[in-house]
């Protein structure tokens, strides 16, 4: 399919960009001028359209609203040193979208629709990609069951949308996290590895309780024994213990984070010993008691690298030391930023320059 020619484009009459204060970007507040929309019905994906960002009109019986067939991705585009724009790791994001959609029994938008739609959207809204340090254009591709029918069934109609918006830092300060032993996020055989809407909705209540008790996020443990660390809120989690970078191994209850994957590769290339394995709360407590744990942080597209300065385990607050620029976390964060903005060579082929 000659896709670039096929995308129907309807541009805004007047951009909303002057309404944005780029020095005070807040995650989730702004959307750029356009969005990509592509519908699936009659057994096929229809012609994608780039249209002004606008509300949707949906039937109250829309299947996704009742039975949760809704899956999303979170990606970022960066303003590079030379002024060009780079969308980071498009292939890996598409692969994960496919896995999530398959788990939720949903139709998969063709790769060329995803890739070209993404490129054309970001090209059209290129002025929205911020150049400020730490800022980026957050890109939210998502698919939901758009069929209007309230019988419980796999939908026959879907809508694929990509919208974007300029964002700054997700977490403004280091995080206080609480190890969660009562509630769970995901169980073996469940949907934990899929980026489906329900995983986030189900996390709100325990997170809200943790917030009421002075924590920013929960650190999920496994559903079977509530003993092994899984991930935290909106991100994967990593620890530096005895000089090694340790992170829970991927499983069907852990999201295969793109930032997680990138940091692991960068750490290994620096000669840091990386262990992807189970890590128990007992091991964490012992590492604190023996002063072996020097760093703890979250890794995610939105959060990038989010320092953790306190971990609450069974009523005890364990504090992490202050992180200097020489901490592994800060060095990896800087290297990632340098790759994405073209300040160092992209030897991994992660950048998709447009
Ligand atoms: C992301 O990091 O892109 C996420 O999707 C996490 C959150 C904003 C929902």
Short mmCIF file of C-alpha atoms and ligand atoms in Angstrom, two decimals:
data_model
loop_
_atom_site.label_atom_id
_atom_site.label_comp_id
_atom_site.label_asym_id
_atom_site.label_seq_id
_atom_site.Cartn_x
_atom_site.Cartn_y
_atom_site.Cartn_z
CA UNK A 1 0.00 0.00 0.00
CA UNK A 2 1.40 3.47 -0.95
CA UNK A 3 0.57 4.69 2.48
CA UNK A 4 1.83 8.28 2.54
CA UNK A 5 -0.46 9.01 -0.38
CA UNK A 6 -3.29 7.10 1.24
CA UNK A 7 -3.43 8.99 4.51
CA UNK A 8 -6.22 11.53 4.30
CA UNK A 9 -5.05 14.82 5.83
CA UNK A 10 -7.32 17.52 7.23
CA UNK A 11 -5.33 20.27 8.94
CA UNK A 12 -6.39 22.65 11.71
CA UNK A 13 -7.28 26.18 10.61
CA UNK A 14 -5.41 27.69 13.53
CA UNK A 15 -2.79 26.02 15.71
CA UNK A 16 -3.28 25.98 19.51
CA UNK A 17 0.47 26.07 20.12
CA UNK A 18 0.50 29.67 21.37
CA UNK A 19 -1.59 28.52 24.37
CA UNK A 20 1.29 26.37 25.62
CA UNK A 21 3.85 27.59 28.14
CA UNK A 22 6.82 25.43 27.13
CA UNK A 23 8.70 26.46 30.28
CA UNK A 24 6.02 24.85 32.47
CA UNK A 25 5.15 21.58 30.78
CA UNK A 26 3.09 19.23 32.87
CA UNK A 27 2.59 15.59 31.92
CA UNK A 28 -0.78 14.99 30.32
CA UNK A 29 -1.95 18.57 30.06
CA UNK A 30 -1.40 19.51 26.43
CA UNK A 31 -2.23 17.81 23.15
CA UNK A 32 -0.80 18.82 19.80
CA UNK A 33 -2.98 20.02 16.92
CA UNK A 34 -3.62 16.75 15.10
CA UNK A 35 -4.27 13.06 15.67
CA UNK A 36 -4.17 9.97 13.51
CA UNK A 37 -7.39 7.95 13.36
CA UNK A 38 -7.85 4.60 11.66
CA UNK A 39 -10.92 2.37 12.02
CA UNK A 40 -11.27 -1.36 11.67
CA UNK A 41 -14.61 -2.68 10.45
CA UNK A 42 -16.00 -5.09 7.84
CA UNK A 43 -12.95 -7.25 8.48
CA UNK A 44 -10.31 -4.67 7.47
CA UNK A 45 -8.46 -1.56 8.48
CA UNK A 46 -9.80 1.47 6.67
CA UNK A 47 -7.89 4.46 5.27
CA UNK A 48 -5.99 6.29 8.05
CA UNK A 49 -6.76 9.96 8.55
CA UNK A 50 -4.78 12.79 10.07
CA UNK A 51 -7.34 15.16 11.50
CA UNK A 52 -7.55 18.01 14.03
CA UNK A 53 -7.40 16.73 17.62
CA UNK A 54 -11.01 16.62 18.79
CA UNK A 55 -13.48 14.84 21.05
CA UNK A 56 -14.85 11.49 19.95
CA UNK A 57 -18.50 10.69 19.60
CA UNK A 58 -19.23 7.22 20.99
CA UNK A 59 -22.28 5.13 21.70
CA UNK A 60 -22.82 4.38 25.40
CA UNK A 61 -22.69 0.72 24.34
CA UNK A 62 -19.12 0.99 22.99
CA UNK A 63 -17.57 -2.33 23.97
CA UNK A 64 -14.27 -0.96 25.31
CA UNK A 65 -16.13 1.07 27.93
CA UNK A 66 -17.73 -2.05 29.40
CA UNK A 67 -15.38 -4.95 28.89
CA UNK A 68 -12.01 -3.26 28.76
CA UNK A 69 -10.67 -4.07 25.31
CA UNK A 70 -8.35 -1.08 25.32
CA UNK A 71 -4.59 -1.09 24.84
CA UNK A 72 -2.06 1.73 24.62
CA UNK A 73 1.59 2.60 24.07
CA UNK A 74 3.67 5.49 25.35
CA UNK A 75 6.47 6.78 23.13
CA UNK A 76 8.54 9.93 22.85
CA UNK A 77 9.93 12.22 20.14
CA UNK A 78 12.94 14.38 20.93
CA UNK A 79 14.35 17.58 19.47
CA UNK A 80 17.91 16.75 18.47
CA UNK A 81 21.01 18.91 18.75
CA UNK A 82 20.85 19.68 15.02
CA UNK A 83 17.16 20.66 15.23
CA UNK A 84 15.93 17.40 13.66
CA UNK A 85 13.33 15.21 15.36
CA UNK A 86 13.89 11.69 16.62
CA UNK A 87 11.20 9.20 17.61
CA UNK A 88 12.78 6.70 19.98
CA UNK A 89 12.62 2.92 19.41
CA UNK A 90 9.53 2.76 17.19
CA UNK A 91 10.07 -0.92 16.35
CA UNK A 92 10.14 -2.04 19.98
CA UNK A 93 7.02 -0.04 20.79
CA UNK A 94 5.16 -1.55 17.84
CA UNK A 95 6.21 -5.07 18.87
CA UNK A 96 4.89 -4.48 22.38
CA UNK A 97 1.63 -3.04 21.05
CA UNK A 98 1.15 -6.19 18.99
CA UNK A 99 1.75 -8.42 22.04
CA UNK A 100 -0.70 -6.41 24.13
CA UNK A 101 -3.37 -6.49 21.42
CA UNK A 102 -2.99 -10.23 20.90
CA UNK A 103 -3.40 -10.85 24.64
CA UNK A 104 -6.60 -8.80 24.61
CA UNK A 105 -7.98 -10.51 21.48
CA UNK A 106 -7.92 -7.24 19.55
CA UNK A 107 -7.18 -6.42 15.91
CA UNK A 108 -3.61 -5.25 15.20
CA UNK A 109 -3.14 -2.11 13.06
CA UNK A 110 -0.76 -2.91 10.16
CA UNK A 111 2.84 -1.93 10.84
CA UNK A 112 2.92 0.51 7.90
CA UNK A 113 -0.17 2.32 9.24
CA UNK A 114 1.49 2.57 12.66
CA UNK A 115 4.89 3.69 11.35
CA UNK A 116 3.78 6.06 8.62
CA UNK A 117 0.93 7.42 10.70
CA UNK A 118 3.40 8.17 13.49
CA UNK A 119 5.89 9.85 11.14
CA UNK A 120 3.27 11.94 9.38
CA UNK A 121 1.67 13.04 12.64
CA UNK A 122 4.98 14.11 14.17
CA UNK A 123 6.03 15.81 10.91
CA UNK A 124 2.78 17.74 10.78
CA UNK A 125 3.01 18.75 14.45
CA UNK A 126 6.81 19.16 14.44
CA UNK A 127 6.60 22.61 16.04
CA UNK A 128 5.20 20.89 19.16
CA UNK A 129 8.41 18.94 19.83
CA UNK A 130 10.06 20.89 22.66
CA UNK A 131 13.73 21.75 22.67
CA UNK A 132 14.04 22.37 26.42
CA UNK A 133 16.31 19.97 28.37
CA UNK A 134 14.35 16.99 29.68
CA UNK A 135 11.25 17.84 27.62
CA UNK A 136 9.86 15.82 24.74
CA UNK A 137 6.77 15.15 22.68
CA UNK A 138 4.91 12.28 24.35
CA UNK A 139 3.13 10.08 21.82
CA UNK A 140 0.14 7.99 22.80
CA UNK A 141 -0.93 5.33 20.28
CA UNK A 142 -3.95 3.34 21.46
CA UNK A 143 -6.56 0.91 20.18
CA UNK A 144 -9.99 0.32 21.64
CA UNK A 145 -13.04 -1.79 20.82
CA UNK A 146 -15.31 0.73 19.15
CA UNK A 147 -18.14 -1.61 18.29
CA UNK A 148 -21.47 -0.45 19.72
CA UNK A 149 -22.90 -3.61 21.20
CA UNK A 150 -23.20 -4.52 24.87
CA UNK A 151 -23.19 -8.30 24.59
CA UNK A 152 -20.03 -9.74 26.17
CA UNK A 153 -17.89 -10.68 23.20
CA UNK A 154 -14.71 -9.95 21.31
CA UNK A 155 -15.39 -6.81 19.30
CA UNK A 156 -15.56 -6.82 15.51
CA UNK A 157 -14.77 -3.09 15.26
CA UNK A 158 -11.79 -1.13 16.59
CA UNK A 159 -10.41 2.38 16.47
CA UNK A 160 -6.67 3.10 16.40
CA UNK A 161 -5.65 6.62 17.40
CA UNK A 162 -2.30 8.32 17.87
CA UNK A 163 -2.22 11.68 19.61
CA UNK A 164 0.70 13.54 21.11
CA UNK A 165 1.53 16.35 23.48
CA UNK A 166 4.61 18.16 24.81
CA UNK A 167 5.68 16.99 28.27
CA UNK A 168 8.30 17.79 30.87
CA UNK A 169 9.51 15.74 33.84
CA UNK A 170 6.98 13.17 35.05
CA UNK A 171 8.06 12.99 38.69
CA UNK A 172 9.24 16.31 40.05
CA UNK A 173 11.13 14.88 43.03
CA UNK A 174 12.63 11.60 44.25
CA UNK A 175 9.99 9.04 45.13
CA UNK A 176 8.91 7.45 48.39
CA UNK A 177 7.59 4.00 47.53
CA UNK A 178 5.74 1.45 49.62
CA UNK A 179 6.19 -2.28 49.10
CA UNK A 180 2.65 -3.55 48.55
CA UNK A 181 1.83 -6.90 50.13
CA UNK A 182 -1.94 -6.81 50.33
CA UNK A 183 -3.09 -5.82 46.84
CA UNK A 184 -1.64 -7.16 43.62
CA UNK A 185 -1.21 -5.71 40.16
CA UNK A 186 -0.91 -8.87 38.09
CA UNK A 187 -0.86 -12.63 38.47
CA UNK A 188 0.74 -15.47 36.56
CA UNK A 189 -1.29 -16.09 33.42
CA UNK A 190 -2.90 -12.65 33.63
CA UNK A 191 -2.48 -9.47 31.60
CA UNK A 192 0.40 -7.88 33.55
CA UNK A 193 2.79 -7.86 30.59
CA UNK A 194 0.21 -6.22 28.32
CA UNK A 195 -0.20 -2.46 28.26
CA UNK A 196 -3.95 -2.68 28.68
CA UNK A 197 -6.06 -0.01 30.33
CA UNK A 198 -7.37 -2.29 33.09
CA UNK A 199 -3.90 -2.82 34.56
CA UNK A 200 -3.76 0.89 35.34
CA UNK A 201 -7.36 1.20 36.58
CA UNK A 202 -6.84 -1.71 38.97
CA UNK A 203 -3.75 -0.06 40.41
CA UNK A 204 -5.46 3.18 41.38
CA UNK A 205 -7.05 2.07 44.66
CA UNK A 206 -3.89 0.64 46.32
CA UNK A 207 -1.88 3.59 44.99
CA UNK A 208 -4.44 6.00 46.42
CA UNK A 209 -4.17 4.31 49.84
CA UNK A 210 -0.37 4.53 49.65
CA UNK A 211 -0.64 8.24 48.78
CA UNK A 212 -2.88 8.86 51.78
CA UNK A 213 -0.07 7.40 53.88
CA UNK A 214 2.56 9.70 52.44
CA UNK A 215 4.00 7.57 49.65
CA UNK A 216 4.18 8.45 45.96
CA UNK A 217 3.88 4.98 44.49
CA UNK A 218 3.59 1.34 45.40
CA UNK A 219 6.23 -1.26 44.68
CA UNK A 220 4.23 -4.28 43.55
CA UNK A 221 5.07 -7.77 44.73
CA UNK A 222 4.16 -11.07 43.06
CA UNK A 223 0.60 -12.33 43.40
CA UNK A 224 1.50 -15.78 44.74
CA UNK A 225 3.72 -15.04 47.72
CA UNK A 226 3.75 -11.22 47.92
CA UNK A 227 7.48 -11.64 48.31
CA UNK A 228 9.20 -10.79 45.04
CA UNK A 229 9.40 -7.27 43.64
CA UNK A 230 7.66 -6.78 40.28
CA UNK A 231 7.42 -3.15 39.16
CA UNK A 232 6.38 0.23 40.48
CA UNK A 233 3.37 2.28 39.44
CA UNK A 234 4.06 3.56 35.98
CA UNK A 235 7.52 2.05 35.53
CA UNK A 236 9.93 -0.85 35.89
CA UNK A 237 12.24 -0.77 38.85
CA UNK A 238 16.01 -1.21 39.23
CA UNK A 239 18.39 -1.44 42.16
CA UNK A 240 22.14 -1.08 42.53
CA UNK A 241 23.25 -3.62 45.13
CA UNK A 242 26.90 -4.30 45.78
CA UNK A 243 27.76 -2.52 42.52
CA UNK A 244 25.45 -4.71 40.39
CA UNK A 245 22.40 -3.47 38.54
CA UNK A 246 19.57 -5.76 39.57
CA UNK A 247 16.08 -5.71 38.10
CA UNK A 248 13.17 -8.16 38.24
CA UNK A 249 13.29 -10.56 35.27
CA UNK A 250 10.50 -10.17 32.74
CA UNK A 251 7.51 -12.46 33.21
CA UNK A 252 3.86 -12.49 32.27
CA UNK A 253 3.17 -10.12 35.17
CA UNK A 254 5.81 -7.49 34.31
CA UNK A 255 5.74 -4.95 31.48
CA UNK A 256 8.63 -5.24 29.01
CA UNK A 257 9.67 -1.60 29.39
CA UNK A 258 11.51 0.07 26.53
CA UNK A 259 13.50 2.27 28.92
CA UNK A 260 14.27 -0.80 31.06
CA UNK A 261 15.63 -2.60 28.01
CA UNK A 262 17.68 0.43 26.91
CA UNK A 263 19.24 0.98 30.34
CA UNK A 264 20.16 -2.70 30.68
CA UNK A 265 21.99 -2.59 27.34
CA UNK A 266 23.80 0.64 28.21
CA UNK A 267 24.81 -0.65 31.65
CA UNK A 268 26.19 -3.90 30.21
CA UNK A 269 28.21 -1.97 27.63
CA UNK A 270 29.78 0.04 30.46
CA UNK A 271 30.93 -3.21 32.04
CA UNK A 272 28.35 -3.07 34.85
CA UNK A 273 27.20 -6.50 35.97
CA UNK A 274 23.47 -6.73 35.29
CA UNK A 275 21.21 -9.32 36.86
CA UNK A 276 17.66 -9.86 35.62
CA UNK A 277 16.20 -12.15 38.23
CA UNK A 278 13.78 -12.44 41.12
CA UNK A 279 14.49 -10.08 43.98
CA UNK A 280 12.75 -10.63 47.29
CA UNK A 281 11.84 -8.09 49.93
CA UNK A 282 14.09 -10.08 52.32
CA UNK A 283 17.02 -9.49 49.99
CA UNK A 284 16.21 -5.79 49.85
CA UNK A 285 15.97 -5.52 53.65
CA UNK A 286 19.24 -7.36 54.06
CA UNK A 287 20.91 -5.10 51.46
CA UNK A 288 19.74 -2.06 53.41
CA UNK A 289 20.91 -3.47 56.74
CA UNK A 290 24.34 -4.24 55.29
CA UNK A 291 24.63 -0.90 53.45
CA UNK A 292 24.93 -2.71 50.12
CA UNK A 293 22.09 -0.99 48.33
CA UNK A 294 23.21 2.32 46.91
CA UNK A 295 20.55 3.14 44.32
CA UNK A 296 16.91 2.42 43.53
CA UNK A 297 15.05 3.92 40.61
CA UNK A 298 12.15 3.56 38.26
CA UNK A 299 12.54 3.33 34.48
CA UNK A 300 9.77 4.13 32.03
CA UNK A 301 8.99 6.14 28.92
CA UNK A 302 7.05 8.80 30.77
CA UNK A 303 9.13 8.69 33.95
CA UNK A 304 12.47 8.22 32.09
CA UNK A 305 14.68 7.52 35.11
CA UNK A 306 12.99 8.33 38.42
CA UNK A 307 15.12 8.26 41.58
CA UNK A 308 13.66 6.54 44.65
CA UNK A 309 14.83 7.92 47.97
CA UNK A 310 12.76 5.82 50.37
CA UNK A 311 11.41 2.27 50.33
CA UNK A 312 8.84 1.31 52.95
CA UNK A 313 8.87 -2.42 53.76
CA UNK A 314 6.48 -3.81 56.38
CA UNK A 315 6.34 -0.67 58.52
CA UNK A 316 10.04 0.25 58.20
CA UNK A 317 11.32 3.19 56.13
CA UNK A 318 14.60 2.43 54.40
CA UNK A 319 16.38 5.49 53.06
CA UNK A 320 18.57 5.66 49.97
CA UNK A 321 21.61 7.94 49.84
CA UNK A 322 21.59 11.23 47.91
CA UNK A 323 22.32 10.62 44.22
CA UNK A 324 25.26 12.49 42.74
CA UNK A 325 25.88 12.97 39.01
CA UNK A 326 28.24 10.01 39.26
CA UNK A 327 25.55 7.58 40.34
CA UNK A 328 24.92 4.82 37.80
CA UNK A 329 21.34 5.98 37.46
CA UNK A 330 22.33 9.53 36.55
CA UNK A 331 25.04 8.39 34.18
CA UNK A 332 22.69 6.06 32.34
CA UNK A 333 20.03 8.77 32.21
CA UNK A 334 22.50 11.23 30.71
CA UNK A 335 23.75 8.70 28.17
CA UNK A 336 20.19 7.90 27.11
CA UNK A 337 19.40 11.60 26.73
CA UNK A 338 22.61 12.12 24.74
CA UNK A 339 21.73 9.29 22.35
CA UNK A 340 18.18 10.51 21.86
CA UNK A 341 19.23 14.08 21.20
CA UNK A 342 22.10 13.13 18.89
CA UNK A 343 24.89 14.26 21.24
CA UNK A 344 26.50 10.83 21.06
CA UNK A 345 26.31 8.22 18.30
CA UNK A 346 23.26 5.96 18.16
CA UNK A 347 25.15 2.70 17.76
CA UNK A 348 22.08 0.60 18.60
CA UNK A 349 19.90 1.99 15.80
CA UNK A 350 17.30 3.14 18.36
CA UNK A 351 16.68 6.56 16.83
CA UNK A 352 14.16 7.10 14.09
CA UNK A 353 15.08 10.50 12.70
CA UNK A 354 12.43 12.29 10.67
C1 LIG B 1 4.64 5.41 29.80
O1 LIG B 1 5.66 5.42 30.48
O2 LIG B 1 4.62 5.78 28.63
C2 LIG B 1 3.40 4.96 30.36
O3 LIG B 1 2.58 4.55 29.61
C3 LIG B 1 3.19 5.05 31.81
C4 LIG B 1 2.08 5.96 32.23
C5 LIG B 1 2.18 7.35 31.75
C6 LIG B 1 0.74 5.35 32.03
#
